[in-house]
mmCIF file of C-alpha atoms in Angstrom:
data_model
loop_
_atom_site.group_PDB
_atom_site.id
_atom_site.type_symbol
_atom_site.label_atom_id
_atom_site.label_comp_id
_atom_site.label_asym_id
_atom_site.label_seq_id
_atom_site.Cartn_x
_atom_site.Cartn_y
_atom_site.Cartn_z
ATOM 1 C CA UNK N 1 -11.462 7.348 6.893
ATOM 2 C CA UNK N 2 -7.994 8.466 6.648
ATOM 3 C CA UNK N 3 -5.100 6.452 4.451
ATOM 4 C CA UNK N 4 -1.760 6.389 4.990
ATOM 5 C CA UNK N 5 0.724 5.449 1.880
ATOM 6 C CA UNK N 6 4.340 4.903 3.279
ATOM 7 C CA UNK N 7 7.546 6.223 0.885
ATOM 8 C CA UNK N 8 10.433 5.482 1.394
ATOM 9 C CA UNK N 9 13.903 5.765 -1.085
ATOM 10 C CA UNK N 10 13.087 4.196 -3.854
ATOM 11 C CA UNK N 11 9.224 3.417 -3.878
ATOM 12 C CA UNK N 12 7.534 2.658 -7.438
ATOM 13 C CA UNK N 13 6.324 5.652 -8.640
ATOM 14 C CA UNK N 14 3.254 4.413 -10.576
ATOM 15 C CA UNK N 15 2.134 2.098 -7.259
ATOM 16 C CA UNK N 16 2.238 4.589 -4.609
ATOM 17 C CA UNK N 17 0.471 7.333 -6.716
ATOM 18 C CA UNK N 18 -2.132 5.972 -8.491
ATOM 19 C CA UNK N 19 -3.339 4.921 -4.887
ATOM 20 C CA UNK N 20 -2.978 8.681 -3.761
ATOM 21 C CA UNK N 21 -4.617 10.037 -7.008
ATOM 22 C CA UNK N 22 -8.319 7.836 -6.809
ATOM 23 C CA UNK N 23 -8.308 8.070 -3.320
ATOM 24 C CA UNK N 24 -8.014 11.751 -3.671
ATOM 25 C CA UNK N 25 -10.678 11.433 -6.369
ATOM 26 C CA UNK N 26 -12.968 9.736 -4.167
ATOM 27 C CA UNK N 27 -12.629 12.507 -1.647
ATOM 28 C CA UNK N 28 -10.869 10.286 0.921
ATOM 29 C CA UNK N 29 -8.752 11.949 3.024
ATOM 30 C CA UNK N 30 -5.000 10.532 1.987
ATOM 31 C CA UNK N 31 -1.158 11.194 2.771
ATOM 32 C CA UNK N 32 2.050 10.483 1.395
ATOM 33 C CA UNK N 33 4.482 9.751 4.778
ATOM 34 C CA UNK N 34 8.153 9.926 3.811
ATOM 35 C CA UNK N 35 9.548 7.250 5.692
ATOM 36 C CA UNK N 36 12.313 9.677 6.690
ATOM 37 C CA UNK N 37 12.256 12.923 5.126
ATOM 38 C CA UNK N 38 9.795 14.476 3.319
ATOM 39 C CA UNK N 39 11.486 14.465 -0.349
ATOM 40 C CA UNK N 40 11.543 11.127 -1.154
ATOM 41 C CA UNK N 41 13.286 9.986 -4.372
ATOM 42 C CA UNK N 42 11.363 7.288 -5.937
ATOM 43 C CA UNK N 43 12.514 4.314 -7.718
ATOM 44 C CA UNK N 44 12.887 5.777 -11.382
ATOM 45 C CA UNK N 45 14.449 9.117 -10.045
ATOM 46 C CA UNK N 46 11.202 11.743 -9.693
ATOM 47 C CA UNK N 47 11.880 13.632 -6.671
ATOM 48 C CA UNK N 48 8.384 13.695 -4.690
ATOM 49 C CA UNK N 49 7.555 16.186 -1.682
ATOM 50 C CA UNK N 50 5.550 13.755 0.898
ATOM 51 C CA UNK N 51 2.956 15.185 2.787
ATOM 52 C CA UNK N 52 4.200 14.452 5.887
ATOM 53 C CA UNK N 53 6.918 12.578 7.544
ATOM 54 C CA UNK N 54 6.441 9.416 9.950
ATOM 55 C CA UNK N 55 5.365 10.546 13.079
ATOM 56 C CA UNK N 56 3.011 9.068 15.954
ATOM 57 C CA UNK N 57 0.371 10.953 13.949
ATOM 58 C CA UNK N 58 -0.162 8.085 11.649
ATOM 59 C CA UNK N 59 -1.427 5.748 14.071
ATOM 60 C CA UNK N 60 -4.722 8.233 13.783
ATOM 61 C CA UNK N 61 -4.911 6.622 10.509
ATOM 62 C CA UNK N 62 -7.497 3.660 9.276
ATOM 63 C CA UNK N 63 -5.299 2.201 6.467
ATOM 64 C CA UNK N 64 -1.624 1.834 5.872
ATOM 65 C CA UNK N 65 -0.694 1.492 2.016
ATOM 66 C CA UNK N 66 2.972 0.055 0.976
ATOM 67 C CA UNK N 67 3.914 0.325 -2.162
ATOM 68 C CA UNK N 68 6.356 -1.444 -3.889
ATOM 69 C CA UNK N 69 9.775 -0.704 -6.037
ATOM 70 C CA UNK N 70 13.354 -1.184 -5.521
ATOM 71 C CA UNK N 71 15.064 -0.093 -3.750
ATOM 72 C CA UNK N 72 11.965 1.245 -1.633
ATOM 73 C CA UNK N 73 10.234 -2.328 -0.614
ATOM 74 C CA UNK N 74 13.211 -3.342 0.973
ATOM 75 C CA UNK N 75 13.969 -0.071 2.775
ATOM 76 C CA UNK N 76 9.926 -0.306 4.054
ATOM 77 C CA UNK N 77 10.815 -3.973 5.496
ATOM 78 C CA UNK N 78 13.844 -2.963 6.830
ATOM 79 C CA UNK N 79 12.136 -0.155 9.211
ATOM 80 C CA UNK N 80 11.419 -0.874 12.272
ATOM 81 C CA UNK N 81 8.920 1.683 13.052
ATOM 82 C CA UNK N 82 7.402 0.441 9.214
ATOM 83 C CA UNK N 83 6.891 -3.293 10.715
ATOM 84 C CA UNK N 84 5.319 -2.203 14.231
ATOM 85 C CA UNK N 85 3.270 -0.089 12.366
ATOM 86 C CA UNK N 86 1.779 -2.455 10.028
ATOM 87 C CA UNK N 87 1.616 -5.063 12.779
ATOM 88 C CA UNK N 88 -0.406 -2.751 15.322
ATOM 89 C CA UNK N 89 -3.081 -1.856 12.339
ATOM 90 C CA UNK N 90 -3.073 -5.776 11.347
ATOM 91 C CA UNK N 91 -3.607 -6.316 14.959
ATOM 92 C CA UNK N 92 -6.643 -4.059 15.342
ATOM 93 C CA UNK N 93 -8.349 -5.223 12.415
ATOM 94 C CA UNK N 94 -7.115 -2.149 10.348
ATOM 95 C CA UNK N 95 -6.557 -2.594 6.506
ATOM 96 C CA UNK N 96 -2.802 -3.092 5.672
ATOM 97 C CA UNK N 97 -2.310 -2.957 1.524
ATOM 98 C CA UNK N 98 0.978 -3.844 0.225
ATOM 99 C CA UNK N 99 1.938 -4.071 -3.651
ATOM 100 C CA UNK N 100 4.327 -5.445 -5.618
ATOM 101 C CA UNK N 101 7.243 -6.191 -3.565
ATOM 102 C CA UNK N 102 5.526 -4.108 -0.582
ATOM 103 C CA UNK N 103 3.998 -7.432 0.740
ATOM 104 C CA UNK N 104 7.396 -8.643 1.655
ATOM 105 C CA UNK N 105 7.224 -6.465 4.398
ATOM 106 C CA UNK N 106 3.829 -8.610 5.594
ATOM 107 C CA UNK N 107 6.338 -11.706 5.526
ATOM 108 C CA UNK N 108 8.795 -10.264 7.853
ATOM 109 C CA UNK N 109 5.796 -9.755 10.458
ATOM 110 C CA UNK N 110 4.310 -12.747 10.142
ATOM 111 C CA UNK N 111 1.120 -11.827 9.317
ATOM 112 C CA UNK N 112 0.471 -13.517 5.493
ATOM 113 C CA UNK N 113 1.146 -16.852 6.981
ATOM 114 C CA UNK N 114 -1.932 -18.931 6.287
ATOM 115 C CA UNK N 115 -3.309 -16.409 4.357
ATOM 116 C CA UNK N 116 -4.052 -15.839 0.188
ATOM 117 C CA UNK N 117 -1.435 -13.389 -0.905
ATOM 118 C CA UNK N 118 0.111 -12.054 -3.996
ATOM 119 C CA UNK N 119 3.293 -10.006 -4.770
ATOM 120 C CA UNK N 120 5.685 -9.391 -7.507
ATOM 121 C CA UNK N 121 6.583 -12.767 -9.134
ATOM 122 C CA UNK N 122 10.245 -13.855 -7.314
ATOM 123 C CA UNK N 123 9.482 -12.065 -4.072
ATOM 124 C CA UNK N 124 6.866 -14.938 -3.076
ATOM 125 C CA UNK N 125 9.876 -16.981 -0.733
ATOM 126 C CA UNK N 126 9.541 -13.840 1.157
ATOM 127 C CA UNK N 127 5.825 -14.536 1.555
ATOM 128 C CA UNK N 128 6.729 -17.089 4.750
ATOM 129 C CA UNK N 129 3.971 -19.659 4.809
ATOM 130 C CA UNK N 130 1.136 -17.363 2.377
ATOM 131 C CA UNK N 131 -1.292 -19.181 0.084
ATOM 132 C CA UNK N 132 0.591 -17.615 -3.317
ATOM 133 C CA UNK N 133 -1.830 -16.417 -6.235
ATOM 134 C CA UNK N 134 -0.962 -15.059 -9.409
ATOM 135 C CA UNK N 135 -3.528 -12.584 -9.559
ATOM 136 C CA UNK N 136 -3.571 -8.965 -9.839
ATOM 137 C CA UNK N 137 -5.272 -8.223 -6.392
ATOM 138 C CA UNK N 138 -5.583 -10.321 -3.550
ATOM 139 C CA UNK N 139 -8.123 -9.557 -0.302
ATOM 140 C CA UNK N 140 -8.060 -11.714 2.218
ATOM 141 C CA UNK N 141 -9.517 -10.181 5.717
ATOM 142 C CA UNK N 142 -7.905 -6.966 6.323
ATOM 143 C CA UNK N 143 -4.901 -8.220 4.219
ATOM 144 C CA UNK N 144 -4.597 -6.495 0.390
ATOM 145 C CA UNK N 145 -2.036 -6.950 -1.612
ATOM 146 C CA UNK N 146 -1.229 -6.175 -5.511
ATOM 147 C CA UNK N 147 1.015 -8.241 -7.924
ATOM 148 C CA UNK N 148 2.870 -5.189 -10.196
ATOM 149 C CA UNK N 149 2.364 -1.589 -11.322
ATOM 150 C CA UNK N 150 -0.214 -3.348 -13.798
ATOM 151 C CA UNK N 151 -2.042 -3.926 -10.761
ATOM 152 C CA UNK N 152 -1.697 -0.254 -9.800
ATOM 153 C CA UNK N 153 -5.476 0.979 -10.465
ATOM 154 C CA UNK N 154 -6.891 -2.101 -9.667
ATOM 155 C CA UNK N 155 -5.053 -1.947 -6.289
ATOM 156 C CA UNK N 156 -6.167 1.272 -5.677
ATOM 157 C CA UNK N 157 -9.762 0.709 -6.387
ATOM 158 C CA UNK N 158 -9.597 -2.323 -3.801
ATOM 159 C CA UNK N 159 -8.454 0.166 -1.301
ATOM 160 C CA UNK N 160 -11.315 2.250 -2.219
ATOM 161 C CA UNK N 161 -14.034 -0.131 -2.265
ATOM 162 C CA UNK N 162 -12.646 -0.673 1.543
ATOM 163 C CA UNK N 163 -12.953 3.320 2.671
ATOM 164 C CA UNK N 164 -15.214 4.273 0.829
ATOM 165 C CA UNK N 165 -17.339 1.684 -1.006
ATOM 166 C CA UNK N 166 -20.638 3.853 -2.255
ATOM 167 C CA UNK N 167 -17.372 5.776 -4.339
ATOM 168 C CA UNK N 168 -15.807 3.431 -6.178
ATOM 169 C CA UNK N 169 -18.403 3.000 -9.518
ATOM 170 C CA UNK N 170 -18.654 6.843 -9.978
ATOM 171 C CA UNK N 171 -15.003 7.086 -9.916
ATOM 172 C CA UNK N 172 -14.402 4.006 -12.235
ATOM 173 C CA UNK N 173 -16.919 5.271 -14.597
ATOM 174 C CA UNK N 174 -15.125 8.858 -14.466
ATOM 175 C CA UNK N 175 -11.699 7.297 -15.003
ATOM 176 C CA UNK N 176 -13.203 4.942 -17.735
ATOM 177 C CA UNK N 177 -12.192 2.146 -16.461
ATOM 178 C CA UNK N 178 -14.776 -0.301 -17.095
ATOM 179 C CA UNK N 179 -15.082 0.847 -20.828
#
């Protein structure tokens, strides 16, 4: 299983990489994809080298992560090649993940309507026709989606659990995070 977290200008630093980082953990095989480039400035002004940029190669991929962050959630929406992307793995029953304000994207596509969904509290209009809930992770199908960077390692764990499920105690127990 290979995962796919998007970057683009002004992504939230603590979202995007604490996905990368347990995933790595767990052995999964995972890439940062600059949107554009690959230095990509994040929201809070670390410069980070991606590991690729967005090519046709990601469509090789099993899951698509989008983190959140300001500028960065918005620029994600706003790309077209972002949205047919997402809507193709959707489509094929591929997990799409989306935190904070990541999920907004998901409203632009269409593909929350109907469905339990969370986001970053004031980005839920964007949410077009989504069952809201104010809870740090929400699955529903092939749909996850994370509230805040609180929700960061939880978020990432729910990726996990959906790559590479026989992983995700030994790596919470290493991290400590069910002490």
């Amino acid at each position: 299983m290979k995962v796919a977290v998007l970057l683009a200008e002004g992504f939230e630093t603590i979202e995007a990489l604490t996905t990368v980082d347990i995933l790595r953990r767990a052995g999964v095989t995972c890439n940062t994809i600059g949107t554009k480039s690959l230095e990509v400035t994040t929201s809070h002004s670390i410069i980070i080298k991606a590991d690729k940029v967005l090519n046709e190669e990601v469509y090789d991929y099993d899951v698509v992560v989008l983190p959140g962050g300001m500028p960065g959630a918005v620029n994600l929406r706003d790309d077209e090649k972002v949205n047919e992307l997402v809507k193709k793995f959707y489509d094929e029953g591929k997990v799409v993940a989306a935190i904070c304000a990541g999920p907004i994207t998901f409203g632009k596509i269409g593909i929350v309507n109907g469905k339990n969904a969370t986001c970053y509290p004031g980005f839920e209009d964007q949410l077009v026709g989504c069952n809201y809930k104010e809870e740090l992770v929400v699955v529903d199908g092939n749909i996850i989606t994370g509230r805040g960077p609180a929700a960061a390692i939880p978020f990432a764990f729910e990726v996990l659990k959906h790559v590479a499920p026989d992983k995700v105690e030994q790596i919470k127990k290493a991290m400590l995070f069910n002490s």
